[in-house]
Amino acid sequence: MKRENACRCRLLLWLWVLVTPSTLAAQAADSLPPASAIFARHIEAIGGKEAILHHPSLHMQLAFKGPYATADVHLYAAYRGRFLFRTVRDDSIVSERGSDGELAWVNERDRGPRLLRGFELATALHEADFFAGLYDLYDMARLDSVTVVGVTELEGRQCYEVELLPTAGRPWVDYFDVETGLKAGSERTGVGESFVFTHTELLSDYQEFDGVLLPTRRTWRYAGWEFEQVLTLESVTFDGVPDTVFARPRDLAERAWPFADRLADLLALEKGHTVADIGAGGGPWSLELARRVGPAGHVLATELDPALLEEMRKAASHEGLTNLSPILVDQSYTGLPRQCCDRILVRFVYHEFTDPDVMNAGLLRAVKPGGLVVLIDALAEEENLTNGRGNHTILPDVLIEELVGAGFELVKRTDAYDGHDNRFAVVVRRPM
């Protein structure tokens, strides 16, 4: 599950979850210690800089436990922004996220590897810093601003609340125990492929490892969701991590995202095309499409959630992509002008259409004569279905019947799309 990828600090940023602590009191600004003093006290409390800087690399073994799955986690980190975060389930690698200090990537079992670009890359490299990310040494050169907000109660402890705005990436809040000086937690906002979330991480059960105190329990809670996720530190091995651990996946030697190459082939994508990405979420596919169609092309990215559109705008602006237009829509309106598109992508969205007849008519109007619509979705099982749909899935025959009924021509159907038995792809064309 993508939502399992929750993680503690900047190195563990992919295992995120959410809850917002309440601020019980804000001290007068002139009575609060400066952020530099709060950071210095935390660093001293975990062992001091000398002990922290003593080891150039480490390997952490952790156990992840959530309501839907458990996993083993391995974190490798070293000087010069190198890291690898590996999730393993049933002795099989589920995902890896890594950096060699210059480039960063994600390698997922169901998608293969891809290089991060633009805003994702800048954020990953910023958060991969060995000392800033793992030990929270708070390099002020990497922060645009720091504000001590006040004193907040977190899990029954009085904590200083500090807002941080990094030079790259998203702002966050850290909490420091007033009594011990130790970091007690943090609050961050993250972006999944189709959702924006805020998570609060609680740090507890500090133990000493070769002169350095590390939290051995990290807990995440979801606002509005009645469960929590826990990451437990089981062991730490200092030094001796080989450079080969941080090597890029071999498949990335020539192609930034092989999985996207296959989708581009399915779309028959060309430079200069205008493409719509329906239900674009945070925009990973929209950004990739914008890169591929080039400055002469254009991408229209539609989404229901304004927060996701804002994330997409940030990412496009960071990368200088001026050929991407985020569009706010609702469930009954595509938001696309008549005959605006050479290609339309509907990826894991069609099964969510509440009125497929209206949406299909909108898709038919939006695509040019001879233009293609590519739909990728999850295969429904022949049980407990309503109108051929169930639990974010759909029957391929139902999808095709509805599209042909709207006026499209079937071009191709691919079962077990990209090697997955529970996925399929359908290509339809607007008649000339």
mmCIF file of N, CA, C and O in Angstrom, residues 171-234:
data_model
loop_
_atom_site.group_PDB
_atom_site.id
_atom_site.type_symbol
_atom_site.label_atom_id
_atom_site.label_comp_id
_atom_site.label_asym_id
_atom_site.label_seq_id
_atom_site.Cartn_x
_atom_site.Cartn_y
_atom_site.Cartn_z
ATOM 1 N N PRO A 171 7.392 23.367 4.566
ATOM 2 C CA PRO A 171 7.576 23.747 5.968
ATOM 3 C C PRO A 171 7.050 22.665 6.902
ATOM 4 O O PRO A 171 6.200 21.851 6.522
ATOM 5 N N TRP A 172 7.564 22.667 8.139
ATOM 6 C CA TRP A 172 7.085 21.714 9.133
ATOM 7 C C TRP A 172 7.225 22.316 10.520
ATOM 8 O O TRP A 172 7.761 23.408 10.699
ATOM 9 N N VAL A 173 6.734 21.594 11.518
ATOM 10 C CA VAL A 173 6.789 22.027 12.911
ATOM 11 C C VAL A 173 7.476 20.945 13.729
ATOM 12 O O VAL A 173 7.173 19.751 13.567
ATOM 13 N N ASP A 174 8.414 21.323 14.590
ATOM 14 C CA ASP A 174 9.047 20.401 15.533
ATOM 15 C C ASP A 174 8.660 20.778 16.958
ATOM 16 O O ASP A 174 8.428 21.963 17.262
ATOM 17 N N TYR A 175 8.609 19.761 17.828
ATOM 18 C CA TYR A 175 8.271 19.950 19.237
ATOM 19 C C TYR A 175 9.416 19.430 20.106
ATOM 20 O O TYR A 175 9.926 18.329 19.870
ATOM 21 N N PHE A 176 9.803 20.216 21.114
ATOM 22 C CA PHE A 176 10.918 19.876 21.997
ATOM 23 C C PHE A 176 10.445 19.891 23.447
ATOM 24 O O PHE A 176 9.851 20.885 23.907
ATOM 25 N N ASP A 177 10.721 18.797 24.140
ATOM 26 C CA ASP A 177 10.320 18.668 25.534
ATOM 27 C C ASP A 177 10.974 19.770 26.369
ATOM 28 O O ASP A 177 12.202 19.900 26.399
ATOM 29 N N VAL A 178 10.154 20.566 27.062
ATOM 30 C CA VAL A 178 10.672 21.679 27.864
ATOM 31 C C VAL A 178 11.582 21.171 28.971
ATOM 32 O O VAL A 178 12.609 21.779 29.300
ATOM 33 N N GLU A 179 11.248 20.016 29.552
ATOM 34 C CA GLU A 179 12.004 19.493 30.690
ATOM 35 C C GLU A 179 13.321 18.854 30.267
ATOM 36 O O GLU A 179 14.377 19.133 30.857
ATOM 37 N N THR A 180 13.303 17.998 29.244
ATOM 38 C CA THR A 180 14.498 17.233 28.880
ATOM 39 C C THR A 180 15.293 17.854 27.730
ATOM 40 O O THR A 180 16.466 17.539 27.560
ATOM 41 N N GLY A 181 14.656 18.684 26.932
ATOM 42 C CA GLY A 181 15.307 19.246 25.760
ATOM 43 C C GLY A 181 15.237 18.358 24.538
ATOM 44 O O GLY A 181 15.577 18.794 23.429
ATOM 45 N N LEU A 182 14.817 17.117 24.695
ATOM 46 C CA LEU A 182 14.771 16.180 23.583
ATOM 47 C C LEU A 182 13.618 16.506 22.628
ATOM 48 O O LEU A 182 12.560 16.967 23.058
ATOM 49 N N LYS A 183 13.842 16.242 21.371
ATOM 50 C CA LYS A 183 12.768 16.392 20.399
ATOM 51 C C LYS A 183 11.680 15.368 20.709
ATOM 52 O O LYS A 183 11.948 14.175 20.872
ATOM 53 N N ALA A 184 10.433 15.847 20.792
ATOM 54 C CA ALA A 184 9.325 14.982 21.167
ATOM 55 C C ALA A 184 8.445 14.596 19.995
ATOM 56 O O ALA A 184 7.653 13.651 20.098
ATOM 57 N N GLY A 185 8.560 15.322 18.887
ATOM 58 C CA GLY A 185 7.721 14.990 17.745
ATOM 59 C C GLY A 185 7.806 16.056 16.682
ATOM 60 O O GLY A 185 8.555 17.030 16.787
ATOM 61 N N SER A 186 7.020 15.863 15.631
ATOM 62 C CA SER A 186 6.975 16.835 14.538
ATOM 63 C C SER A 186 5.640 16.726 13.834
ATOM 64 O O SER A 186 4.912 15.730 13.976
ATOM 65 N N GLU A 187 5.333 17.751 13.065
ATOM 66 C CA GLU A 187 4.115 17.768 12.267
ATOM 67 C C GLU A 187 4.475 18.219 10.859
ATOM 68 O O GLU A 187 5.125 19.251 10.679
ATOM 69 N N ARG A 188 4.057 17.425 9.881
ATOM 70 C CA ARG A 188 4.415 17.699 8.500
ATOM 71 C C ARG A 188 3.222 17.473 7.580
ATOM 72 O O ARG A 188 2.284 16.771 7.931
ATOM 73 N N THR A 189 3.330 18.045 6.395
ATOM 74 C CA THR A 189 2.351 17.814 5.342
ATOM 75 C C THR A 189 3.016 17.025 4.228
ATOM 76 O O THR A 189 4.140 17.322 3.832
ATOM 77 N N GLY A 190 2.338 16.015 3.757
ATOM 78 C CA GLY A 190 2.855 15.203 2.674
ATOM 79 C C GLY A 190 1.855 15.099 1.544
ATOM 80 O O GLY A 190 0.683 15.446 1.684
ATOM 81 N N VAL A 191 2.319 14.604 0.417
ATOM 82 C CA VAL A 191 1.472 14.471 -0.766
ATOM 83 C C VAL A 191 1.600 13.058 -1.302
ATOM 84 O O VAL A 191 2.690 12.614 -1.678
ATOM 85 N N GLY A 192 0.481 12.333 -1.324
ATOM 86 C CA GLY A 192 0.432 11.057 -2.005
ATOM 87 C C GLY A 192 0.072 11.290 -3.456
ATOM 88 O O GLY A 192 -0.075 12.425 -3.909
ATOM 89 N N GLU A 193 -0.088 10.225 -4.195
ATOM 90 C CA GLU A 193 -0.399 10.395 -5.616
ATOM 91 C C GLU A 193 -1.768 11.026 -5.810
ATOM 92 O O GLU A 193 -1.991 11.761 -6.763
ATOM 93 N N SER A 194 -2.699 10.777 -4.874
ATOM 94 C CA SER A 194 -4.052 11.312 -5.041
ATOM 95 C C SER A 194 -4.611 11.917 -3.762
ATOM 96 O O SER A 194 -5.817 12.036 -3.607
ATOM 97 N N PHE A 195 -3.742 12.321 -2.838
ATOM 98 C CA PHE A 195 -4.226 12.924 -1.608
ATOM 99 C C PHE A 195 -3.123 13.744 -0.952
ATOM 100 O O PHE A 195 -1.939 13.478 -1.129
ATOM 101 N N VAL A 196 -3.544 14.749 -0.192
ATOM 102 C CA VAL A 196 -2.642 15.542 0.632
ATOM 103 C C VAL A 196 -2.949 15.207 2.087
ATOM 104 O O VAL A 196 -4.104 15.083 2.472
ATOM 105 N N PHE A 197 -1.937 15.038 2.904
ATOM 106 C CA PHE A 197 -2.167 14.687 4.297
ATOM 107 C C PHE A 197 -1.165 15.386 5.207
ATOM 108 O O PHE A 197 -0.073 15.748 4.787
ATOM 109 N N THR A 198 -1.576 15.581 6.442
ATOM 110 C CA THR A 198 -0.698 16.109 7.480
ATOM 111 C C THR A 198 -0.515 15.033 8.528
ATOM 112 O O THR A 198 -1.473 14.347 8.871
ATOM 113 N N HIS A 199 0.705 14.857 9.019
ATOM 114 C CA HIS A 199 0.929 13.831 10.021
ATOM 115 C C HIS A 199 1.672 14.415 11.217
ATOM 116 O O HIS A 199 2.471 15.327 11.078
ATOM 117 N N THR A 200 1.357 13.871 12.373
ATOM 118 C CA THR A 200 2.121 14.175 13.569
ATOM 119 C C THR A 200 2.871 12.918 13.986
ATOM 120 O O THR A 200 2.285 11.846 14.102
ATOM 121 N N GLU A 201 4.163 13.064 14.185
ATOM 122 C CA GLU A 201 5.028 11.959 14.598
ATOM 123 C C GLU A 201 5.408 12.168 16.055
ATOM 124 O O GLU A 201 5.802 13.274 16.447
ATOM 125 N N LEU A 202 5.258 11.138 16.857
ATOM 126 C CA LEU A 202 5.623 11.187 18.268
ATOM 127 C C LEU A 202 6.875 10.355 18.485
ATOM 128 O O LEU A 202 6.926 9.175 18.116
ATOM 129 N N LEU A 203 7.917 10.957 19.085
ATOM 130 C CA LEU A 203 9.172 10.263 19.360
ATOM 131 C C LEU A 203 9.233 9.905 20.835
ATOM 132 O O LEU A 203 8.971 10.744 21.699
ATOM 133 N N SER A 204 9.613 8.672 21.134
ATOM 134 C CA SER A 204 9.646 8.238 22.536
ATOM 135 C C SER A 204 10.659 7.120 22.718
ATOM 136 O O SER A 204 11.263 6.627 21.761
ATOM 137 N N ASP A 205 10.829 6.713 23.977
ATOM 138 C CA ASP A 205 11.698 5.600 24.350
ATOM 139 C C ASP A 205 13.126 5.783 23.821
ATOM 140 O O ASP A 205 13.688 4.911 23.147
ATOM 141 N N TYR A 206 13.720 6.933 24.148
ATOM 142 C CA TYR A 206 15.105 7.196 23.738
ATOM 143 C C TYR A 206 16.046 6.199 24.413
ATOM 144 O O TYR A 206 15.915 5.911 25.604
ATOM 145 N N GLN A 207 16.990 5.666 23.639
ATOM 146 C CA GLN A 207 18.021 4.785 24.169
ATOM 147 C C GLN A 207 19.370 5.200 23.600
ATOM 148 O O GLN A 207 19.449 5.790 22.523
ATOM 149 N N GLU A 208 20.444 4.842 24.311
ATOM 150 C CA GLU A 208 21.785 5.223 23.885
ATOM 151 C C GLU A 208 22.378 4.164 22.966
ATOM 152 O O GLU A 208 22.324 2.962 23.242
ATOM 153 N N PHE A 209 22.962 4.632 21.861
ATOM 154 C CA PHE A 209 23.681 3.770 20.923
ATOM 155 C C PHE A 209 25.043 4.403 20.693
ATOM 156 O O PHE A 209 25.160 5.419 20.010
ATOM 157 N N ASP A 210 26.080 3.816 21.297
ATOM 158 C CA ASP A 210 27.447 4.296 21.164
ATOM 159 C C ASP A 210 27.542 5.800 21.421
ATOM 160 O O ASP A 210 28.132 6.554 20.651
ATOM 161 N N GLY A 211 26.958 6.216 22.536
ATOM 162 C CA GLY A 211 27.085 7.599 22.962
ATOM 163 C C GLY A 211 26.057 8.554 22.397
ATOM 164 O O GLY A 211 26.082 9.755 22.711
ATOM 165 N N VAL A 212 25.142 8.056 21.557
ATOM 166 C CA VAL A 212 24.116 8.907 20.952
ATOM 167 C C VAL A 212 22.733 8.378 21.329
ATOM 168 O O VAL A 212 22.459 7.185 21.197
ATOM 169 N N LEU A 213 21.873 9.276 21.823
ATOM 170 C CA LEU A 213 20.505 8.896 22.140
ATOM 171 C C LEU A 213 19.648 8.963 20.877
ATOM 172 O O LEU A 213 19.645 9.973 20.162
ATOM 173 N N LEU A 214 18.909 7.883 20.616
ATOM 174 C CA LEU A 214 17.998 7.834 19.485
ATOM 175 C C LEU A 214 16.632 7.354 19.971
ATOM 176 O O LEU A 214 16.558 6.458 20.832
ATOM 177 N N PRO A 215 15.536 7.908 19.424
ATOM 178 C CA PRO A 215 14.214 7.391 19.793
ATOM 179 C C PRO A 215 14.021 6.004 19.192
ATOM 180 O O PRO A 215 14.290 5.791 18.002
ATOM 181 N N THR A 216 13.576 5.063 19.988
ATOM 182 C CA THR A 216 13.377 3.709 19.478
ATOM 183 C C THR A 216 11.923 3.442 19.098
ATOM 184 O O THR A 216 11.596 2.374 18.598
ATOM 185 N N ARG A 217 11.064 4.415 19.320
ATOM 186 C CA ARG A 217 9.656 4.273 18.931
ATOM 187 C C ARG A 217 9.178 5.572 18.294
ATOM 188 O O ARG A 217 9.339 6.656 18.853
ATOM 189 N N ARG A 218 8.617 5.442 17.106
ATOM 190 C CA ARG A 218 8.030 6.575 16.397
ATOM 191 C C ARG A 218 6.590 6.218 16.047
ATOM 192 O O ARG A 218 6.344 5.208 15.386
ATOM 193 N N THR A 219 5.668 7.023 16.492
ATOM 194 C CA THR A 219 4.243 6.727 16.331
ATOM 195 C C THR A 219 3.588 7.804 15.484
ATOM 196 O O THR A 219 3.823 8.995 15.682
ATOM 197 N N TRP A 220 2.765 7.378 14.529
ATOM 198 C CA TRP A 220 2.014 8.316 13.696
ATOM 199 C C TRP A 220 0.523 8.052 13.857
ATOM 200 O O TRP A 220 0.095 6.907 13.905
ATOM 201 N N ARG A 221 -0.252 9.120 13.913
ATOM 202 C CA ARG A 221 -1.701 9.016 14.061
ATOM 203 C C ARG A 221 -2.396 9.812 12.972
ATOM 204 O O ARG A 221 -1.891 10.849 12.550
ATOM 205 N N TYR A 222 -3.551 9.325 12.571
ATOM 206 C CA TYR A 222 -4.295 9.939 11.492
ATOM 207 C C TYR A 222 -5.490 10.717 12.045
ATOM 208 O O TYR A 222 -6.325 10.131 12.728
ATOM 209 N N ALA A 223 -5.575 11.994 11.735
ATOM 210 C CA ALA A 223 -6.747 12.775 12.114
ATOM 211 C C ALA A 223 -7.956 12.229 11.362
ATOM 212 O O ALA A 223 -7.955 12.117 10.144
ATOM 213 N N GLY A 224 -8.981 11.852 12.105
ATOM 214 C CA GLY A 224 -10.177 11.311 11.474
ATOM 215 C C GLY A 224 -10.131 9.816 11.254
ATOM 216 O O GLY A 224 -11.138 9.221 10.867
ATOM 217 N N TRP A 225 -8.971 9.190 11.480
ATOM 218 C CA TRP A 225 -8.838 7.745 11.316
ATOM 219 C C TRP A 225 -8.500 7.128 12.663
ATOM 220 O O TRP A 225 -7.633 7.611 13.384
ATOM 221 N N GLU A 226 -9.167 6.041 12.988
ATOM 222 C CA GLU A 226 -9.051 5.455 14.317
ATOM 223 C C GLU A 226 -7.944 4.413 14.400
ATOM 224 O O GLU A 226 -8.136 3.304 14.873
ATOM 225 N N PHE A 227 -6.769 4.746 13.934
ATOM 226 C CA PHE A 227 -5.647 3.824 14.071
ATOM 227 C C PHE A 227 -4.358 4.616 14.066
ATOM 228 O O PHE A 227 -4.334 5.812 13.777
ATOM 229 N N GLU A 228 -3.279 3.924 14.419
ATOM 230 C CA GLU A 228 -1.958 4.541 14.386
ATOM 231 C C GLU A 228 -0.970 3.567 13.766
ATOM 232 O O GLU A 228 -1.238 2.369 13.648
ATOM 233 N N GLN A 229 0.168 4.104 13.364
ATOM 234 C CA GLN A 229 1.250 3.283 12.829
ATOM 235 C C GLN A 229 2.487 3.509 13.686
ATOM 236 O O GLN A 229 2.705 4.607 14.196
ATOM 237 N N VAL A 230 3.283 2.467 13.826
ATOM 238 C CA VAL A 230 4.438 2.516 14.714
ATOM 239 C C VAL A 230 5.670 1.985 13.993
ATOM 240 O O VAL A 230 5.615 0.942 13.325
ATOM 241 N N LEU A 231 6.778 2.702 14.131
ATOM 242 C CA LEU A 231 8.065 2.261 13.617
ATOM 243 C C LEU A 231 8.996 2.083 14.813
ATOM 244 O O LEU A 231 9.263 3.039 15.550
ATOM 245 N N THR A 232 9.461 0.860 15.034
ATOM 246 C CA THR A 232 10.280 0.535 16.199
ATOM 247 C C THR A 232 11.713 0.248 15.772
ATOM 248 O O THR A 232 11.954 -0.586 14.893
ATOM 249 N N LEU A 233 12.663 0.950 16.383
ATOM 250 C CA LEU A 233 14.077 0.741 16.100
ATOM 251 C C LEU A 233 14.554 -0.504 16.841
ATOM 252 O O LEU A 233 14.478 -0.580 18.065
ATOM 253 N N GLU A 234 15.073 -1.486 16.101
ATOM 254 C CA GLU A 234 15.504 -2.738 16.697
ATOM 255 C C GLU A 234 17.008 -2.819 16.877
ATOM 256 O O GLU A 234 17.492 -3.415 17.833
#
